[in-house]
Each structure stands twice: as structure tokens, then as C-alpha cells.
């Protein structure tokens, strides 16, 4: 049992989203997994209502604003996302951090907003190549995690973590299973210290960054890897299906 999540980024208009679901069938080998798709916000409602979508494929939003409503042109709130079928929210994806200047403080506010409206946050953390080469992986991912955790109100609240090394996203480079296991272990230890052993054991930590059908099996087998967050390969129902099947 693993969490297999597809982040469609700025791909898949409403009609294309429904076409994807028509071509994505969950067979027996895939059925034990929790399957999530994060369409662009404008396609959420179409994905939610699409008759071809197996209801076992759950939906999430790629980003939320931390306020519920107001003068924030172009933004979407967690309460709005929940009203069009989102059950999850990606928070702090590295593209948000790098291209849109999202800070750890904003990420923490977004985690709080998601939880307030019943969305399960998927908190994304990850180091850049420069930070990795400087030996700062643990320092960077823990400081990203620590601030986000200040928004978890009680140990019962469900949230997920996605470890996505920035240098592995969309580049064809993947962390080795050992690198992933190391970072995931570091994150889980911190969860244990901060929130307790039960939450640490239960919280799924996903790996993301150039996951493909060809490398999914070895990544998913790594220690402390509870699932994957897939960008490019999630746009194709066949490859997304193969990765889901690899999780068994
Ligand atoms: P990728 O993206 O699989 O295309 O590398 C992963 C992500 O950004 O979530």
C-alpha cells in the first residue's frame, strides 16, 4: 500500500482531464494504493464530475491561498477548492517556492488554511543542487519542515510530506534509493521529536523527482518511502498506471 500522487502542474484543461480518467483504469494490482491527482485548479470541477473517473482516484489542488476570501486577484482559497471536490492540497511545491517566491512562513499559513477546511496538506520540501553540494540537505529540509509543522494543530490531523530534491524535478535525474531513504529517515525522526512516534509512523512521506515506470519499483522499495509524487509521467494514463502497479 502506497500513496501514488500525480501533479499535473499547468497541463490538462478540463476536457483533457476527463479524457485521462477515461483511459485510467484501476486493476486489482493497483487497488491497494491511495491514488491522488492534482489537476490545475480550473480542471478540478470537471475532474470531480467526470463520469469516467473511478471514485477511488481522489483529487487535490496544487496551491491555495491562506485566506478564505478577499482582494487577492488570481488566488484560490482552500474552502473554494474543497467545494469543487479537492480532498488534498499540495503546499510549498518547489516551483511555488522558486518561481513565485513562496516562503516557509507562507507555506505554514497555507498548511493551516488547508487543515481548517478539511483538506489534507501534502507539504513539499527539498534542497537545490547548490545546497546538496554544500552538504546542507538535512538543514534545508528540516527548516522547511519545522515551520510547516507549527501549523499542525493536533497530532490527530492527517498530513503528508513530499521530499522532492529540486535538482531531480523534471530533469530525468532521480535521487538514489539510498539518498531518498536518508532524507526520508531524517524527516521521520523530526516528526517523531516534534509530534510523537505515532504520528511519525503513520505519516506518509512521498518521494518526488523524475519518477518513471522504469525507476518506480526501486524508489518505492527504499526504506521510509511511502509513495511517490509524479509530475511528467502522471500526464500519461499508461505510465501513471504502470507506476501505480509497481507499488503493488
Ligand atoms: P517530475 O515532477 O516527476 O516531472 O520530475 C515531480 C514534481 O514536481 O512533483
mmCIF file of C-alpha atoms and ligand atoms in Angstrom:
data_model
loop_
_atom_site.group_PDB
_atom_site.id
_atom_site.type_symbol
_atom_site.label_atom_id
_atom_site.label_comp_id
_atom_site.label_asym_id
_atom_site.label_seq_id
_atom_site.Cartn_x
_atom_site.Cartn_y
_atom_site.Cartn_z
ATOM 1 C CA UNK A 1 0.000 0.000 0.000
ATOM 2 C CA UNK A 2 1.470 3.295 -1.094
ATOM 3 C CA UNK A 3 0.316 6.782 -1.955
ATOM 4 C CA UNK A 4 0.639 7.403 -5.688
ATOM 5 C CA UNK A 5 0.101 11.066 -6.488
ATOM 6 C CA UNK A 6 0.142 12.822 -9.850
ATOM 7 C CA UNK A 7 0.894 16.527 -10.032
ATOM 8 C CA UNK A 8 -0.316 17.746 -13.393
ATOM 9 C CA UNK A 9 1.153 21.244 -12.940
ATOM 10 C CA UNK A 10 -0.080 23.592 -15.714
ATOM 11 C CA UNK A 11 -1.257 20.783 -18.001
ATOM 12 C CA UNK A 12 -4.646 19.230 -18.688
ATOM 13 C CA UNK A 13 -7.528 21.567 -19.429
ATOM 14 C CA UNK A 14 -10.962 20.377 -18.187
ATOM 15 C CA UNK A 15 -11.777 18.199 -21.207
ATOM 16 C CA UNK A 16 -8.331 16.646 -21.288
ATOM 17 C CA UNK A 17 -8.643 15.804 -17.602
ATOM 18 C CA UNK A 18 -11.792 13.808 -18.246
ATOM 19 C CA UNK A 19 -10.195 12.073 -21.228
ATOM 20 C CA UNK A 20 -7.335 10.996 -18.955
ATOM 21 C CA UNK A 21 -9.754 9.409 -16.485
ATOM 22 C CA UNK A 22 -11.455 7.571 -19.331
ATOM 23 C CA UNK A 23 -8.112 5.911 -20.106
ATOM 24 C CA UNK A 24 -7.045 5.255 -16.498
ATOM 25 C CA UNK A 25 -8.456 2.098 -15.009
ATOM 26 C CA UNK A 26 -7.635 0.700 -11.607
ATOM 27 C CA UNK A 27 -6.946 -3.014 -11.807
ATOM 28 C CA UNK A 28 -6.511 -5.459 -8.930
ATOM 29 C CA UNK A 29 -2.774 -4.845 -8.693
ATOM 30 C CA UNK A 30 -3.296 -1.125 -8.212
ATOM 31 C CA UNK A 31 -6.305 -1.182 -5.935
ATOM 32 C CA UNK A 32 -4.452 -1.285 -2.598
ATOM 33 C CA UNK A 33 -2.898 2.106 -3.168
ATOM 34 C CA UNK A 34 -4.197 5.560 -2.385
ATOM 35 C CA UNK A 35 -4.308 7.301 -5.756
ATOM 36 C CA UNK A 36 -4.368 11.093 -5.975
ATOM 37 C CA UNK A 37 -4.392 13.522 -8.869
ATOM 38 C CA UNK A 38 -3.675 17.229 -8.576
ATOM 39 C CA UNK A 39 -5.181 18.866 -11.695
ATOM 40 C CA UNK A 40 -4.807 22.577 -12.364
ATOM 41 C CA UNK A 41 -7.478 24.414 -10.369
ATOM 42 C CA UNK A 42 -9.544 25.214 -13.444
ATOM 43 C CA UNK A 43 -9.936 21.492 -14.188
ATOM 44 C CA UNK A 44 -10.837 20.386 -10.669
ATOM 45 C CA UNK A 45 -14.589 20.583 -11.056
ATOM 46 C CA UNK A 46 -14.524 18.803 -14.415
ATOM 47 C CA UNK A 47 -12.306 16.100 -12.909
ATOM 48 C CA UNK A 48 -14.624 15.808 -9.924
ATOM 49 C CA UNK A 49 -17.736 15.483 -12.066
ATOM 50 C CA UNK A 50 -16.191 13.354 -14.798
ATOM 51 C CA UNK A 51 -18.205 10.148 -15.009
ATOM 52 C CA UNK A 52 -15.184 8.253 -16.280
ATOM 53 C CA UNK A 53 -13.203 8.957 -13.111
ATOM 54 C CA UNK A 54 -13.014 5.971 -10.806
ATOM 55 C CA UNK A 55 -14.059 7.474 -7.452
ATOM 56 C CA UNK A 56 -11.030 5.783 -5.876
ATOM 57 C CA UNK A 57 -8.928 8.427 -7.626
ATOM 58 C CA UNK A 58 -9.034 11.326 -5.201
ATOM 59 C CA UNK A 59 -8.372 14.914 -6.138
ATOM 60 C CA UNK A 60 -6.317 17.755 -4.763
ATOM 61 C CA UNK A 61 -5.415 21.340 -5.514
ATOM 62 C CA UNK A 62 -1.842 22.351 -6.379
ATOM 63 C CA UNK A 63 -1.787 25.524 -4.271
ATOM 64 C CA UNK A 64 -4.116 27.512 -2.012
ATOM 65 C CA UNK A 65 -4.135 30.999 -0.584
ATOM 66 C CA UNK A 66 -4.044 31.217 3.204
ATOM 67 C CA UNK A 67 -7.080 33.493 3.477
ATOM 68 C CA UNK A 68 -10.603 32.193 2.867
ATOM 69 C CA UNK A 69 -11.677 35.112 0.670
ATOM 70 C CA UNK A 70 -10.746 38.693 -0.126
ATOM 71 C CA UNK A 71 -8.970 41.006 -2.526
ATOM 72 C CA UNK A 72 -6.324 38.552 -3.770
ATOM 73 C CA UNK A 73 -6.621 38.662 -7.548
ATOM 74 C CA UNK A 74 -5.868 35.364 -9.193
ATOM 75 C CA UNK A 75 -5.786 33.338 -5.982
ATOM 76 C CA UNK A 76 -7.946 30.427 -4.849
ATOM 77 C CA UNK A 77 -8.785 29.540 -1.259
ATOM 78 C CA UNK A 78 -8.865 26.166 0.448
ATOM 79 C CA UNK A 79 -12.596 26.478 1.092
ATOM 80 C CA UNK A 80 -13.193 27.047 -2.638
ATOM 81 C CA UNK A 81 -11.030 24.073 -3.587
ATOM 82 C CA UNK A 82 -12.907 21.863 -1.133
ATOM 83 C CA UNK A 83 -16.200 22.947 -2.681
ATOM 84 C CA UNK A 84 -15.169 21.631 -6.121
ATOM 85 C CA UNK A 85 -14.001 18.227 -4.995
ATOM 86 C CA UNK A 86 -10.480 18.647 -3.625
ATOM 87 C CA UNK A 87 -9.598 16.498 -0.630
ATOM 88 C CA UNK A 88 -5.856 17.259 -0.625
ATOM 89 C CA UNK A 89 -3.692 20.348 -1.140
ATOM 90 C CA UNK A 90 -0.088 20.471 -2.300
ATOM 91 C CA UNK A 91 1.680 23.094 -0.256
ATOM 92 C CA UNK A 92 5.107 24.568 -0.866
ATOM 93 C CA UNK A 93 5.957 22.785 -4.097
ATOM 94 C CA UNK A 94 9.463 23.856 -5.134
ATOM 95 C CA UNK A 95 8.102 25.562 -8.264
ATOM 96 C CA UNK A 96 5.927 27.721 -5.994
ATOM 97 C CA UNK A 97 8.909 28.463 -3.800
ATOM 98 C CA UNK A 98 11.374 29.134 -6.619
ATOM 99 C CA UNK A 99 9.268 30.741 -9.343
ATOM 100 C CA UNK A 100 6.688 32.535 -7.206
ATOM 101 C CA UNK A 101 8.766 33.400 -4.163
ATOM 102 C CA UNK A 102 6.755 31.399 -1.683
ATOM 103 C CA UNK A 103 8.349 31.497 1.775
ATOM 104 C CA UNK A 104 8.336 28.990 4.634
ATOM 105 C CA UNK A 105 6.071 31.393 6.551
ATOM 106 C CA UNK A 106 3.517 31.403 3.718
ATOM 107 C CA UNK A 107 3.743 27.625 3.463
ATOM 108 C CA UNK A 108 2.883 27.376 7.163
ATOM 109 C CA UNK A 109 -0.152 29.657 6.683
ATOM 110 C CA UNK A 110 -1.283 27.549 3.712
ATOM 111 C CA UNK A 111 -0.986 24.331 5.719
ATOM 112 C CA UNK A 112 -3.212 25.910 8.381
ATOM 113 C CA UNK A 113 -5.744 27.044 5.758
ATOM 114 C CA UNK A 114 -5.908 23.587 4.198
ATOM 115 C CA UNK A 115 -6.491 21.878 7.536
ATOM 116 C CA UNK A 116 -9.104 24.452 8.543
ATOM 117 C CA UNK A 117 -11.198 23.383 5.556
ATOM 118 C CA UNK A 118 -10.686 19.659 5.762
ATOM 119 C CA UNK A 119 -8.045 19.364 3.041
ATOM 120 C CA UNK A 120 -5.130 17.035 3.735
ATOM 121 C CA UNK A 121 -1.952 19.033 3.142
ATOM 122 C CA UNK A 122 0.941 17.470 1.244
ATOM 123 C CA UNK A 123 3.886 19.514 2.479
ATOM 124 C CA UNK A 124 6.683 19.641 -0.092
ATOM 125 C CA UNK A 125 10.299 20.078 0.947
ATOM 126 C CA UNK A 126 13.574 19.657 -0.905
ATOM 127 C CA UNK A 127 17.034 21.059 -1.431
ATOM 128 C CA UNK A 128 18.583 22.650 -4.504
ATOM 129 C CA UNK A 129 21.698 21.231 -6.163
ATOM 130 C CA UNK A 130 23.793 24.014 -4.640
ATOM 131 C CA UNK A 131 22.506 23.188 -1.172
ATOM 132 C CA UNK A 132 23.153 19.478 -1.704
ATOM 133 C CA UNK A 133 26.707 20.118 -2.894
ATOM 134 C CA UNK A 134 27.298 22.283 0.157
ATOM 135 C CA UNK A 135 26.254 19.357 2.377
ATOM 136 C CA UNK A 136 23.165 21.170 3.630
ATOM 137 C CA UNK A 137 20.403 18.696 2.722
ATOM 138 C CA UNK A 138 19.251 17.949 6.265
ATOM 139 C CA UNK A 139 19.490 21.534 7.426
ATOM 140 C CA UNK A 140 17.377 22.774 4.477
ATOM 141 C CA UNK A 141 14.644 20.156 4.547
ATOM 142 C CA UNK A 142 14.319 20.272 8.328
ATOM 143 C CA UNK A 143 13.983 24.041 8.431
ATOM 144 C CA UNK A 144 11.292 23.829 5.718
ATOM 145 C CA UNK A 145 9.510 21.111 7.679
ATOM 146 C CA UNK A 146 9.799 22.760 11.102
ATOM 147 C CA UNK A 147 7.955 25.901 10.165
ATOM 148 C CA UNK A 148 5.206 23.973 8.369
ATOM 149 C CA UNK A 149 4.730 21.784 11.447
ATOM 150 C CA UNK A 150 3.942 24.824 13.578
ATOM 151 C CA UNK A 151 0.610 24.860 11.706
ATOM 152 C CA UNK A 152 -0.367 21.316 12.633
ATOM 153 C CA UNK A 153 -2.852 21.941 15.430
ATOM 154 C CA UNK A 154 -3.096 18.482 16.912
ATOM 155 C CA UNK A 155 -1.357 15.156 16.448
ATOM 156 C CA UNK A 156 -4.539 13.635 15.031
ATOM 157 C CA UNK A 157 -4.573 15.894 11.947
ATOM 158 C CA UNK A 158 -3.572 13.992 8.827
ATOM 159 C CA UNK A 159 -0.919 15.459 6.569
ATOM 160 C CA UNK A 160 1.664 14.053 4.175
ATOM 161 C CA UNK A 161 5.190 15.103 3.350
ATOM 162 C CA UNK A 162 6.769 15.032 -0.100
ATOM 163 C CA UNK A 163 10.547 15.049 -0.326
ATOM 164 C CA UNK A 164 11.375 16.471 -3.742
ATOM 165 C CA UNK A 165 15.003 17.378 -4.366
ATOM 166 C CA UNK A 166 14.788 20.393 -6.679
ATOM 167 C CA UNK A 167 17.595 19.110 -8.913
ATOM 168 C CA UNK A 168 15.605 15.935 -9.628
ATOM 169 C CA UNK A 169 12.375 17.601 -10.727
ATOM 170 C CA UNK A 170 11.754 17.363 -14.448
ATOM 171 C CA UNK A 171 15.446 16.735 -15.105
ATOM 172 C CA UNK A 172 15.496 12.976 -15.577
ATOM 173 C CA UNK A 173 17.842 12.751 -12.560
ATOM 174 C CA UNK A 174 16.480 10.795 -9.632
ATOM 175 C CA UNK A 175 17.816 10.586 -6.122
ATOM 176 C CA UNK A 176 19.240 7.135 -5.494
ATOM 177 C CA UNK A 177 17.052 4.955 -3.286
ATOM 178 C CA UNK A 178 19.715 5.444 -0.594
ATOM 179 C CA UNK A 179 19.591 9.250 -0.852
ATOM 180 C CA UNK A 180 15.812 9.149 -0.673
ATOM 181 C CA UNK A 181 15.857 6.781 2.305
ATOM 182 C CA UNK A 182 18.343 9.051 4.090
ATOM 183 C CA UNK A 183 16.255 12.191 3.642
ATOM 184 C CA UNK A 184 13.020 10.389 4.482
ATOM 185 C CA UNK A 185 14.563 8.960 7.647
ATOM 186 C CA UNK A 186 15.699 12.442 8.683
ATOM 187 C CA UNK A 187 12.197 13.823 8.134
ATOM 188 C CA UNK A 188 10.560 10.973 10.036
ATOM 189 C CA UNK A 189 12.902 11.418 13.008
ATOM 190 C CA UNK A 190 11.999 15.069 13.165
ATOM 191 C CA UNK A 191 8.299 14.209 13.052
ATOM 192 C CA UNK A 192 8.836 11.890 15.962
ATOM 193 C CA UNK A 193 10.584 14.566 18.007
ATOM 194 C CA UNK A 194 8.072 17.271 17.104
ATOM 195 C CA UNK A 195 4.731 15.463 17.170
ATOM 196 C CA UNK A 196 5.356 11.995 18.534
ATOM 197 C CA UNK A 197 6.057 8.436 17.475
ATOM 198 C CA UNK A 198 2.501 7.536 16.472
ATOM 199 C CA UNK A 199 2.183 10.444 14.039
ATOM 200 C CA UNK A 200 5.697 9.853 12.720
ATOM 201 C CA UNK A 201 4.951 6.212 11.989
ATOM 202 C CA UNK A 202 1.620 6.946 10.369
ATOM 203 C CA UNK A 203 2.554 9.952 8.218
ATOM 204 C CA UNK A 204 3.321 9.037 4.631
ATOM 205 C CA UNK A 205 6.497 10.530 3.186
ATOM 206 C CA UNK A 206 6.440 10.595 -0.615
ATOM 207 C CA UNK A 207 9.427 10.897 -2.922
ATOM 208 C CA UNK A 208 9.183 13.137 -5.980
ATOM 209 C CA UNK A 209 11.563 13.985 -8.818
ATOM 210 C CA UNK A 210 11.682 12.235 -12.211
ATOM 211 C CA UNK A 211 9.753 9.165 -11.067
ATOM 212 C CA UNK A 212 9.072 6.961 -14.093
ATOM 213 C CA UNK A 213 7.760 3.442 -14.655
ATOM 214 C CA UNK A 214 11.411 2.378 -15.064
ATOM 215 C CA UNK A 215 12.599 3.548 -11.633
ATOM 216 C CA UNK A 216 9.407 3.418 -9.537
ATOM 217 C CA UNK A 217 9.948 -0.083 -8.170
ATOM 218 C CA UNK A 218 13.359 0.631 -6.666
ATOM 219 C CA UNK A 219 12.332 4.025 -5.281
ATOM 220 C CA UNK A 220 9.174 2.599 -3.717
ATOM 221 C CA UNK A 221 11.200 -0.199 -2.153
ATOM 222 C CA UNK A 222 13.517 2.234 -0.342
ATOM 223 C CA UNK A 223 13.305 2.499 3.426
ATOM 224 C CA UNK A 224 10.799 5.109 4.629
ATOM 225 C CA UNK A 225 9.427 5.817 1.135
ATOM 226 C CA UNK A 226 5.643 5.517 1.456
ATOM 227 C CA UNK A 227 4.704 6.696 -2.003
ATOM 228 C CA UNK A 228 5.629 8.937 -4.889
ATOM 229 C CA UNK A 229 4.652 12.338 -6.245
ATOM 230 C CA UNK A 230 4.869 12.249 -10.014
ATOM 231 C CA UNK A 231 4.963 15.174 -12.409
ATOM 232 C CA UNK A 232 5.657 14.434 -16.082
ATOM 233 C CA UNK A 233 4.861 10.717 -16.002
ATOM 234 C CA UNK A 234 1.451 11.358 -14.419
ATOM 235 C CA UNK A 235 0.192 13.044 -17.594
ATOM 236 C CA UNK A 236 0.053 9.744 -19.391
ATOM 237 C CA UNK A 237 -2.557 7.287 -18.084
ATOM 238 C CA UNK A 238 -0.421 4.301 -19.110
ATOM 239 C CA UNK A 239 2.738 5.404 -17.339
ATOM 240 C CA UNK A 240 0.790 6.596 -14.287
ATOM 241 C CA UNK A 241 -0.902 3.193 -14.258
ATOM 242 C CA UNK A 242 2.428 1.350 -14.521
ATOM 243 C CA UNK A 243 3.873 3.288 -11.601
ATOM 244 C CA UNK A 244 0.748 2.565 -9.550
ATOM 245 C CA UNK A 245 1.076 -1.123 -10.401
ATOM 246 C CA UNK A 246 4.751 -1.059 -9.386
ATOM 247 C CA UNK A 247 3.618 -0.102 -5.901
ATOM 248 C CA UNK A 248 1.699 -3.396 -5.727
HETATM 249 P P1 LIG B 1 8.671 15.305 -12.279
HETATM 250 O O1 LIG B 1 7.958 16.337 -11.250
HETATM 251 O O2 LIG B 1 8.143 13.932 -11.944
HETATM 252 O O3 LIG B 1 8.253 15.770 -13.636
HETATM 253 O O4 LIG B 1 10.130 15.399 -12.027
HETATM 254 C C1 LIG B 1 7.754 15.994 -9.907
HETATM 255 C C2 LIG B 1 7.079 17.135 -9.174
HETATM 256 O O5 LIG B 1 7.434 18.301 -9.402
HETATM 257 O O6 LIG B 1 6.169 16.912 -8.344
#
